[in-house]
Amino acid sequence: GSPDLWFAVLWLIVASGDVPHLLPLADQFRAQMKWRCERSTTFMSLQGLPELPTTKVPLGVAAWYVLAASAFSPSGKTEPIRAHITHAKPLIALQALTGYALPSEVQAHVDRMQMLSELLESAKNERPKPPSGFIPKPRKRERLQLQKQKKSASSIKAKKAQQATIPKIQKKHIIQTPRIPNIAQALYQNTIPIDQSKISAAVKEREGVPLFVPIDGPATEATAALALRELPLKFQSYPKKLLFAMASLIDTQRSFKGVALPYDFQAFADEKWKSTKAVNDWSYNHTAYSQIEVAICPQTCRPYSTNWRGVPWRASAKSAFGFPATDMWSVNKHFGDFVCKYEKYPTVDELLVFSHNRFAKASGNEKKTLDRKST
């Protein structure tokens, strides 16, 4: 590495006061660092990558350029600061020695870029893992290697016998619930927090448990506050619309360098927040319906398919609620489906997650929330 940047590390250590016996030399270290910023040269972008400027300039100018380039970078992805985001604070200290003025909003942009980096890293680390027993499809190279291998009939038979003992869980059973988008949704959409301790291991493995299950209506101050608590402490004081806009940029399939961060982020965040609207997917409209007594068949422990007048249950339900049965949420059905699938009675949190996944994660289903009254 550059000897001048190694000296910058020493200067920052002395200036911090962490080495008391060197503190009297702080002024000499600062003067030497300033001299190096003015006279030592390095690549303009502080790295030699061909897609970035490699012109040799004084160290102080390079530190200024790495920070200031974001203000006039057209694409938002080729900013030099991205390669130095983990040590942006020391670069700002180096730039301050030069006396060159930075464009407005540079410090705020660097802070947002650090936030984007941390949230993206957190999202990638928390990607759901396949459940135990899941056998991924072999990659092309692995398949070619298997084809080239010559195995005896006995070894093939033994392999098949071994695989027969492994439960083959299909990929379609894995329901992924990204954490960051789930928190972002809870900032504007009404939600119910899920107590993770009340979800069994089997349900966690097969369902993918969100932090919050969305329900009809806009978020309240209380539910939004619960969502903010799931973020790192330093982000909790940020405005909700800024956090929501930042979360909208998170894509675990992309690298940090592949995610564009608008320099005029305030306008971007305002536009994102204005275009966001809480939904009401259910037809109940939160009306206070009267209690209806439903006769239960003692042989099936389920309601009769017709009432005592011979009217089919779908017609009876539409008469009582004013909309088709297809727009109703059958909690009893999901309760029974849960029992059949997991061979146990669900907790309230498990039933909420189970029902949410059958609506929000169902292919072609337009309902992404649960009904507020029923929950």
PDB file of N, CA and C in Angstrom, residues 76-161:
ATOM      1  N   GLY A  76     -24.213   7.069 -10.885  1.00  0.00           N
ATOM      2  CA  GLY A  76     -24.478   6.733  -9.489  1.00  0.00           C
ATOM      3  C   GLY A  76     -23.876   5.420  -9.067  1.00  0.00           C
ATOM      4  N   LYS A  77     -23.242   4.663  -9.993  1.00  0.00           N
ATOM      5  CA  LYS A  77     -22.667   3.365  -9.661  1.00  0.00           C
ATOM      6  C   LYS A  77     -21.140   3.369  -9.745  1.00  0.00           C
ATOM      7  N   THR A  78     -20.571   4.388 -10.394  1.00  0.00           N
ATOM      8  CA  THR A  78     -19.114   4.412 -10.579  1.00  0.00           C
ATOM      9  C   THR A  78     -18.456   5.421  -9.660  1.00  0.00           C
ATOM     10  N   GLU A  79     -19.104   5.737  -8.552  1.00  0.00           N
ATOM     11  CA  GLU A  79     -18.526   6.696  -7.612  1.00  0.00           C
ATOM     12  C   GLU A  79     -17.296   6.082  -6.941  1.00  0.00           C
ATOM     13  N   PRO A  80     -16.174   6.767  -6.914  1.00  0.00           N
ATOM     14  CA  PRO A  80     -14.965   6.224  -6.273  1.00  0.00           C
ATOM     15  C   PRO A  80     -15.158   5.914  -4.793  1.00  0.00           C
ATOM     16  N   ILE A  81     -16.055   6.655  -4.128  1.00  0.00           N
ATOM     17  CA  ILE A  81     -16.227   6.464  -2.690  1.00  0.00           C
ATOM     18  C   ILE A  81     -16.732   5.072  -2.355  1.00  0.00           C
ATOM     19  N   ARG A  82     -17.370   4.381  -3.311  1.00  0.00           N
ATOM     20  CA  ARG A  82     -17.916   3.055  -3.032  1.00  0.00           C
ATOM     21  C   ARG A  82     -16.824   2.067  -2.612  1.00  0.00           C
ATOM     22  N   ALA A  83     -15.651   2.194  -3.199  1.00  0.00           N
ATOM     23  CA  ALA A  83     -14.552   1.292  -2.841  1.00  0.00           C
ATOM     24  C   ALA A  83     -13.931   1.656  -1.505  1.00  0.00           C
ATOM     25  N   HIS A  84     -14.240   2.851  -0.998  1.00  0.00           N
ATOM     26  CA  HIS A  84     -13.623   3.325   0.250  1.00  0.00           C
ATOM     27  C   HIS A  84     -14.672   3.621   1.320  1.00  0.00           C
ATOM     28  N   ILE A  85     -15.869   3.064   1.157  1.00  0.00           N
ATOM     29  CA  ILE A  85     -16.953   3.435   2.051  1.00  0.00           C
ATOM     30  C   ILE A  85     -16.687   3.004   3.494  1.00  0.00           C
ATOM     31  N   THR A  86     -15.921   1.937   3.688  1.00  0.00           N
ATOM     32  CA  THR A  86     -15.651   1.470   5.056  1.00  0.00           C
ATOM     33  C   THR A  86     -14.685   2.379   5.799  1.00  0.00           C
ATOM     34  N   HIS A  87     -13.946   3.207   5.069  1.00  0.00           N
ATOM     35  CA  HIS A  87     -13.042   4.149   5.724  1.00  0.00           C
ATOM     36  C   HIS A  87     -13.276   5.560   5.201  1.00  0.00           C
ATOM     37  N   ALA A  88     -14.546   5.923   5.033  1.00  0.00           N
ATOM     38  CA  ALA A  88     -14.897   7.257   4.546  1.00  0.00           C
ATOM     39  C   ALA A  88     -14.548   8.344   5.560  1.00  0.00           C
ATOM     40  N   LYS A  89     -14.683   8.027   6.845  1.00  0.00           N
ATOM     41  CA  LYS A  89     -14.411   9.036   7.882  1.00  0.00           C
ATOM     42  C   LYS A  89     -12.954   9.484   7.873  1.00  0.00           C
ATOM     43  N   PRO A  90     -11.966   8.563   7.784  1.00  0.00           N
ATOM     44  CA  PRO A  90     -10.573   9.012   7.674  1.00  0.00           C
ATOM     45  C   PRO A  90     -10.320   9.834   6.414  1.00  0.00           C
ATOM     46  N   LEU A  91     -10.992   9.502   5.310  1.00  0.00           N
ATOM     47  CA  LEU A  91     -10.823  10.282   4.086  1.00  0.00           C
ATOM     48  C   LEU A  91     -11.325  11.706   4.270  1.00  0.00           C
ATOM     49  N   ILE A  92     -12.427  11.852   5.002  1.00  0.00           N
ATOM     50  CA  ILE A  92     -12.951  13.195   5.279  1.00  0.00           C
ATOM     51  C   ILE A  92     -11.959  13.987   6.121  1.00  0.00           C
ATOM     52  N   ALA A  93     -11.307  13.296   7.075  1.00  0.00           N
ATOM     53  CA  ALA A  93     -10.281  13.973   7.883  1.00  0.00           C
ATOM     54  C   ALA A  93      -9.096  14.399   7.027  1.00  0.00           C
ATOM     55  N   LEU A  94      -8.686  13.545   6.074  1.00  0.00           N
ATOM     56  CA  LEU A  94      -7.602  13.917   5.153  1.00  0.00           C
ATOM     57  C   LEU A  94      -8.000  15.097   4.283  1.00  0.00           C
ATOM     58  N   GLN A  95      -9.204  15.060   3.775  1.00  0.00           N
ATOM     59  CA  GLN A  95      -9.665  16.146   2.915  1.00  0.00           C
ATOM     60  C   GLN A  95      -9.717  17.465   3.670  1.00  0.00           C
ATOM     61  N   ALA A  96     -10.051  17.408   4.958  1.00  0.00           N
ATOM     62  CA  ALA A  96     -10.145  18.636   5.746  1.00  0.00           C
ATOM     63  C   ALA A  96      -8.794  19.333   5.848  1.00  0.00           C
ATOM     64  N   LEU A  97      -7.699  18.566   5.784  1.00  0.00           N
ATOM     65  CA  LEU A  97      -6.366  19.183   5.848  1.00  0.00           C
ATOM     66  C   LEU A  97      -6.085  20.040   4.616  1.00  0.00           C
ATOM     67  N   THR A  98      -6.702  19.695   3.486  1.00  0.00           N
ATOM     68  CA  THR A  98      -6.432  20.433   2.248  1.00  0.00           C
ATOM     69  C   THR A  98      -7.108  21.789   2.226  1.00  0.00           C
ATOM     70  N   GLY A  99      -8.227  21.921   2.913  1.00  0.00           N
ATOM     71  CA  GLY A  99      -8.971  23.176   2.881  1.00  0.00           C
ATOM     72  C   GLY A  99      -9.875  23.314   1.684  1.00  0.00           C
ATOM     73  N   TYR A 100      -9.918  22.280   0.814  1.00  0.00           N
ATOM     74  CA  TYR A 100     -10.808  22.345  -0.346  1.00  0.00           C
ATOM     75  C   TYR A 100     -12.247  22.142   0.107  1.00  0.00           C
ATOM     76  N   ALA A 101     -13.136  22.975  -0.426  1.00  0.00           N
ATOM     77  CA  ALA A 101     -14.544  22.886  -0.051  1.00  0.00           C
ATOM     78  C   ALA A 101     -15.220  21.744  -0.804  1.00  0.00           C
ATOM     79  N   LEU A 102     -16.009  20.978  -0.083  1.00  0.00           N
ATOM     80  CA  LEU A 102     -16.773  19.898  -0.696  1.00  0.00           C
ATOM     81  C   LEU A 102     -18.134  20.415  -1.166  1.00  0.00           C
ATOM     82  N   PRO A 103     -18.685  19.829  -2.237  1.00  0.00           N
ATOM     83  CA  PRO A 103     -20.042  20.201  -2.654  1.00  0.00           C
ATOM     84  C   PRO A 103     -21.044  19.931  -1.526  1.00  0.00           C
ATOM     85  N   SER A 104     -22.134  20.655  -1.570  1.00  0.00           N
ATOM     86  CA  SER A 104     -23.158  20.467  -0.543  1.00  0.00           C
ATOM     87  C   SER A 104     -23.719  19.046  -0.607  1.00  0.00           C
ATOM     88  N   GLU A 105     -24.160  18.551   0.519  1.00  0.00           N
ATOM     89  CA  GLU A 105     -24.790  17.241   0.638  1.00  0.00           C
ATOM     90  C   GLU A 105     -23.817  16.061   0.514  1.00  0.00           C
ATOM     91  N   VAL A 106     -22.516  16.328   0.360  1.00  0.00           N
ATOM     92  CA  VAL A 106     -21.572  15.215   0.234  1.00  0.00           C
ATOM     93  C   VAL A 106     -21.552  14.376   1.502  1.00  0.00           C
ATOM     94  N   GLN A 107     -21.468  15.044   2.664  1.00  0.00           N
ATOM     95  CA  GLN A 107     -21.422  14.304   3.921  1.00  0.00           C
ATOM     96  C   GLN A 107     -22.690  13.467   4.110  1.00  0.00           C
ATOM     97  N   ALA A 108     -23.841  14.053   3.790  1.00  0.00           N
ATOM     98  CA  ALA A 108     -25.108  13.312   3.916  1.00  0.00           C
ATOM     99  C   ALA A 108     -25.145  12.147   2.939  1.00  0.00           C
ATOM    100  N   HIS A 109     -24.610  12.347   1.733  1.00  0.00           N
ATOM    101  CA  HIS A 109     -24.602  11.276   0.733  1.00  0.00           C
ATOM    102  C   HIS A 109     -23.696  10.130   1.182  1.00  0.00           C
ATOM    103  N   VAL A 110     -22.554  10.461   1.754  1.00  0.00           N
ATOM    104  CA  VAL A 110     -21.645   9.419   2.255  1.00  0.00           C
ATOM    105  C   VAL A 110     -22.315   8.647   3.386  1.00  0.00           C
ATOM    106  N   ASP A 111     -23.017   9.350   4.274  1.00  0.00           N
ATOM    107  CA  ASP A 111     -23.727   8.673   5.361  1.00  0.00           C
ATOM    108  C   ASP A 111     -24.788   7.715   4.812  1.00  0.00           C
ATOM    109  N   ARG A 112     -25.509   8.164   3.798  1.00  0.00           N
ATOM    110  CA  ARG A 112     -26.543   7.304   3.199  1.00  0.00           C
ATOM    111  C   ARG A 112     -25.916   6.104   2.500  1.00  0.00           C
ATOM    112  N   MET A 113     -24.757   6.320   1.891  1.00  0.00           N
ATOM    113  CA  MET A 113     -24.097   5.211   1.210  1.00  0.00           C
ATOM    114  C   MET A 113     -23.621   4.164   2.223  1.00  0.00           C
ATOM    115  N   GLN A 114     -23.130   4.605   3.374  1.00  0.00           N
ATOM    116  CA  GLN A 114     -22.751   3.674   4.431  1.00  0.00           C
ATOM    117  C   GLN A 114     -23.976   2.901   4.926  1.00  0.00           C
ATOM    118  N   MET A 115     -25.095   3.608   5.027  1.00  0.00           N
ATOM    119  CA  MET A 115     -26.341   2.971   5.438  1.00  0.00           C
ATOM    120  C   MET A 115     -26.780   1.923   4.423  1.00  0.00           C
ATOM    121  N   LEU A 116     -26.696   2.251   3.136  1.00  0.00           N
ATOM    122  CA  LEU A 116     -27.048   1.304   2.082  1.00  0.00           C
ATOM    123  C   LEU A 116     -26.163   0.072   2.144  1.00  0.00           C
ATOM    124  N   SER A 117     -24.872   0.281   2.355  1.00  0.00           N
ATOM    125  CA  SER A 117     -23.929  -0.831   2.429  1.00  0.00           C
ATOM    126  C   SER A 117     -24.265  -1.764   3.595  1.00  0.00           C
ATOM    127  N   GLU A 118     -24.564  -1.194   4.751  1.00  0.00           N
ATOM    128  CA  GLU A 118     -24.855  -2.003   5.933  1.00  0.00           C
ATOM    129  C   GLU A 118     -26.185  -2.755   5.787  1.00  0.00           C
ATOM    130  N   LEU A 119     -27.211  -2.070   5.255  1.00  0.00           N
ATOM    131  CA  LEU A 119     -28.508  -2.727   5.084  1.00  0.00           C
ATOM    132  C   LEU A 119     -28.428  -3.843   4.043  1.00  0.00           C
ATOM    133  N   LEU A 120     -27.674  -3.606   2.971  1.00  0.00           N
ATOM    134  CA  LEU A 120     -27.535  -4.634   1.940  1.00  0.00           C
ATOM    135  C   LEU A 120     -26.782  -5.842   2.481  1.00  0.00           C
ATOM    136  N   GLU A 121     -25.732  -5.595   3.246  1.00  0.00           N
ATOM    137  CA  GLU A 121     -24.971  -6.692   3.836  1.00  0.00           C
ATOM    138  C   GLU A 121     -25.834  -7.474   4.827  1.00  0.00           C
ATOM    139  N   SER A 122     -26.627  -6.731   5.604  1.00  0.00           N
ATOM    140  CA  SER A 122     -27.515  -7.385   6.569  1.00  0.00           C
ATOM    141  C   SER A 122     -28.557  -8.239   5.854  1.00  0.00           C
ATOM    142  N   ALA A 123     -29.114  -7.719   4.754  1.00  0.00           N
ATOM    143  CA  ALA A 123     -30.127  -8.468   4.008  1.00  0.00           C
ATOM    144  C   ALA A 123     -29.538  -9.737   3.403  1.00  0.00           C
ATOM    145  N   LYS A 124     -28.306  -9.668   2.917  1.00  0.00           N
ATOM    146  CA  LYS A 124     -27.681 -10.840   2.314  1.00  0.00           C
ATOM    147  C   LYS A 124     -27.347 -11.890   3.368  1.00  0.00           C
ATOM    148  N   ASN A 125     -26.946 -11.446   4.548  1.00  0.00           N
ATOM    149  CA  ASN A 125     -26.609 -12.398   5.612  1.00  0.00           C
ATOM    150  C   ASN A 125     -27.838 -13.101   6.172  1.00  0.00           C
ATOM    151  N   GLU A 126     -29.014 -12.483   6.000  1.00  0.00           N
ATOM    152  CA  GLU A 126     -30.226 -13.035   6.586  1.00  0.00           C
ATOM    153  C   GLU A 126     -31.115 -13.723   5.571  1.00  0.00           C
ATOM    154  N   ARG A 127     -30.567 -14.007   4.383  1.00  0.00           N
ATOM    155  CA  ARG A 127     -31.367 -14.733   3.398  1.00  0.00           C
ATOM    156  C   ARG A 127     -31.730 -16.111   3.951  1.00  0.00           C
ATOM    157  N   PRO A 128     -32.983 -16.514   3.812  1.00  0.00           N
ATOM    158  CA  PRO A 128     -33.417 -17.810   4.372  1.00  0.00           C
ATOM    159  C   PRO A 128     -32.622 -18.972   3.793  1.00  0.00           C
ATOM    160  N   LYS A 129     -32.289 -19.909   4.657  1.00  0.00           N
ATOM    161  CA  LYS A 129     -31.575 -21.100   4.221  1.00  0.00           C
ATOM    162  C   LYS A 129     -32.580 -22.202   3.870  1.00  0.00           C
ATOM    163  N   PRO A 130     -32.249 -23.069   2.932  1.00  0.00           N
ATOM    164  CA  PRO A 130     -33.160 -24.172   2.602  1.00  0.00           C
ATOM    165  C   PRO A 130     -33.375 -25.060   3.818  1.00  0.00           C
ATOM    166  N   PRO A 131     -34.562 -25.635   3.968  1.00  0.00           N
ATOM    167  CA  PRO A 131     -34.825 -26.514   5.114  1.00  0.00           C
ATOM    168  C   PRO A 131     -33.981 -27.776   5.047  1.00  0.00           C
ATOM    169  N   SER A 132     -33.848 -28.425   6.186  1.00  0.00           N
ATOM    170  CA  SER A 132     -33.068 -29.654   6.228  1.00  0.00           C
ATOM    171  C   SER A 132     -33.716 -30.710   5.347  1.00  0.00           C
ATOM    172  N   GLY A 133     -32.907 -31.429   4.608  1.00  0.00           N
ATOM    173  CA  GLY A 133     -33.427 -32.434   3.715  1.00  0.00           C
ATOM    174  C   GLY A 133     -33.629 -31.953   2.297  1.00  0.00           C
ATOM    175  N   PHE A 134     -33.555 -30.619   2.079  1.00  0.00           N
ATOM    176  CA  PHE A 134     -33.727 -30.088   0.726  1.00  0.00           C
ATOM    177  C   PHE A 134     -32.508 -30.434  -0.125  1.00  0.00           C
ATOM    178  N   ILE A 135     -32.756 -31.019  -1.288  1.00  0.00           N
ATOM    179  CA  ILE A 135     -31.673 -31.436  -2.183  1.00  0.00           C
ATOM    180  C   ILE A 135     -31.666 -30.514  -3.388  1.00  0.00           C
ATOM    181  N   PRO A 136     -30.720 -29.570  -3.458  1.00  0.00           N
ATOM    182  CA  PRO A 136     -30.700 -28.642  -4.594  1.00  0.00           C
ATOM    183  C   PRO A 136     -30.337 -29.358  -5.886  1.00  0.00           C
ATOM    184  N   LYS A 137     -30.784 -28.770  -6.975  1.00  0.00           N
ATOM    185  CA  LYS A 137     -30.484 -29.334  -8.283  1.00  0.00           C
ATOM    186  C   LYS A 137     -29.001 -29.162  -8.575  1.00  0.00           C
ATOM    187  N   PRO A 138     -28.297 -30.219  -9.010  1.00  0.00           N
ATOM    188  CA  PRO A 138     -26.855 -30.091  -9.273  1.00  0.00           C
ATOM    189  C   PRO A 138     -26.568 -29.067 -10.370  1.00  0.00           C
ATOM    190  N   ARG A 139     -25.464 -28.354 -10.231  1.00  0.00           N
ATOM    191  CA  ARG A 139     -25.073 -27.407 -11.262  1.00  0.00           C
ATOM    192  C   ARG A 139     -24.576 -28.159 -12.495  1.00  0.00           C
ATOM    193  N   LYS A 140     -24.461 -27.427 -13.593  1.00  0.00           N
ATOM    194  CA  LYS A 140     -24.086 -28.050 -14.854  1.00  0.00           C
ATOM    195  C   LYS A 140     -22.743 -28.754 -14.755  1.00  0.00           C
ATOM    196  N   ARG A 141     -21.769 -28.096 -14.097  1.00  0.00           N
ATOM    197  CA  ARG A 141     -20.444 -28.699 -13.976  1.00  0.00           C
ATOM    198  C   ARG A 141     -20.505 -29.981 -13.160  1.00  0.00           C
ATOM    199  N   GLU A 142     -21.304 -29.953 -12.079  1.00  0.00           N
ATOM    200  CA  GLU A 142     -21.423 -31.141 -11.233  1.00  0.00           C
ATOM    201  C   GLU A 142     -22.097 -32.288 -11.996  1.00  0.00           C
ATOM    202  N   ARG A 143     -23.101 -31.948 -12.805  1.00  0.00           N
ATOM    203  CA  ARG A 143     -23.780 -32.993 -13.580  1.00  0.00           C
ATOM    204  C   ARG A 143     -22.831 -33.632 -14.591  1.00  0.00           C
ATOM    205  N   LEU A 144     -21.981 -32.803 -15.225  1.00  0.00           N
ATOM    206  CA  LEU A 144     -21.026 -33.343 -16.190  1.00  0.00           C
ATOM    207  C   LEU A 144     -20.022 -34.272 -15.515  1.00  0.00           C
ATOM    208  N   GLN A 145     -19.590 -33.878 -14.285  1.00  0.00           N
ATOM    209  CA  GLN A 145     -18.642 -34.719 -13.558  1.00  0.00           C
ATOM    210  C   GLN A 145     -19.270 -36.054 -13.183  1.00  0.00           C
ATOM    211  N   LEU A 146     -20.563 -36.019 -12.802  1.00  0.00           N
ATOM    212  CA  LEU A 146     -21.243 -37.264 -12.453  1.00  0.00           C
ATOM    213  C   LEU A 146     -21.396 -38.174 -13.661  1.00  0.00           C
ATOM    214  N   GLN A 147     -21.622 -37.542 -14.823  1.00  0.00           N
ATOM    215  CA  GLN A 147     -21.765 -38.340 -16.037  1.00  0.00           C
ATOM    216  C   GLN A 147     -20.458 -39.013 -16.434  1.00  0.00           C
ATOM    217  N   LYS A 148     -19.349 -38.354 -16.149  1.00  0.00           N
ATOM    218  CA  LYS A 148     -18.047 -38.911 -16.523  1.00  0.00           C
ATOM    219  C   LYS A 148     -17.614 -40.040 -15.597  1.00  0.00           C
ATOM    220  N   GLN A 149     -18.138 -40.000 -14.375  1.00  0.00           N
ATOM    221  CA  GLN A 149     -17.733 -41.026 -13.423  1.00  0.00           C
ATOM    222  C   GLN A 149     -18.362 -42.377 -13.785  1.00  0.00           C
ATOM    223  N   LYS A 150     -17.545 -43.399 -13.780  1.00  0.00           N
ATOM    224  CA  LYS A 150     -18.033 -44.745 -14.057  1.00  0.00           C
ATOM    225  C   LYS A 150     -18.248 -45.475 -12.736  1.00  0.00           C
ATOM    226  N   LYS A 151     -19.502 -45.776 -12.450  1.00  0.00           N
ATOM    227  CA  LYS A 151     -19.823 -46.412 -11.181  1.00  0.00           C
ATOM    228  C   LYS A 151     -20.348 -47.824 -11.429  1.00  0.00           C
ATOM    229  N   SER A 152     -20.043 -48.693 -10.516  1.00  0.00           N
ATOM    230  CA  SER A 152     -20.534 -50.065 -10.621  1.00  0.00           C
ATOM    231  C   SER A 152     -22.012 -50.123 -10.251  1.00  0.00           C
ATOM    232  N   ALA A 153     -22.675 -51.209 -10.634  1.00  0.00           N
ATOM    233  CA  ALA A 153     -24.105 -51.363 -10.349  1.00  0.00           C
ATOM    234  C   ALA A 153     -24.371 -51.367  -8.851  1.00  0.00           C
ATOM    235  N   SER A 154     -23.443 -51.940  -8.078  1.00  0.00           N
ATOM    236  CA  SER A 154     -23.649 -52.013  -6.624  1.00  0.00           C
ATOM    237  C   SER A 154     -23.586 -50.629  -5.982  1.00  0.00           C
ATOM    238  N   SER A 155     -22.659 -49.789  -6.449  1.00  0.00           N
ATOM    239  CA  SER A 155     -22.543 -48.451  -5.872  1.00  0.00           C
ATOM    240  C   SER A 155     -23.754 -47.591  -6.214  1.00  0.00           C
ATOM    241  N   ILE A 156     -24.304 -47.745  -7.418  1.00  0.00           N
ATOM    242  CA  ILE A 156     -25.496 -47.004  -7.810  1.00  0.00           C
ATOM    243  C   ILE A 156     -26.680 -47.428  -6.944  1.00  0.00           C
ATOM    244  N   LYS A 157     -26.789 -48.735  -6.699  1.00  0.00           N
ATOM    245  CA  LYS A 157     -27.874 -49.244  -5.869  1.00  0.00           C
ATOM    246  C   LYS A 157     -27.760 -48.721  -4.446  1.00  0.00           C
ATOM    247  N   ALA A 158     -26.533 -48.682  -3.929  1.00  0.00           N
ATOM    248  CA  ALA A 158     -26.315 -48.165  -2.571  1.00  0.00           C
ATOM    249  C   ALA A 158     -26.648 -46.677  -2.494  1.00  0.00           C
ATOM    250  N   LYS A 159     -26.318 -45.932  -3.557  1.00  0.00           N
ATOM    251  CA  LYS A 159     -26.599 -44.503  -3.588  1.00  0.00           C
ATOM    252  C   LYS A 159     -28.099 -44.248  -3.548  1.00  0.00           C
ATOM    253  N   LYS A 160     -28.853 -45.019  -4.340  1.00  0.00           N
ATOM    254  CA  LYS A 160     -30.301 -44.852  -4.366  1.00  0.00           C
ATOM    255  C   LYS A 160     -30.919 -45.209  -3.024  1.00  0.00           C
ATOM    256  N   ALA A 161     -30.392 -46.234  -2.374  1.00  0.00           N
ATOM    257  CA  ALA A 161     -30.912 -46.633  -1.066  1.00  0.00           C
ATOM    258  C   ALA A 161     -30.667 -45.542  -0.028  1.00  0.00           C
TER     259      ALA A 161
END
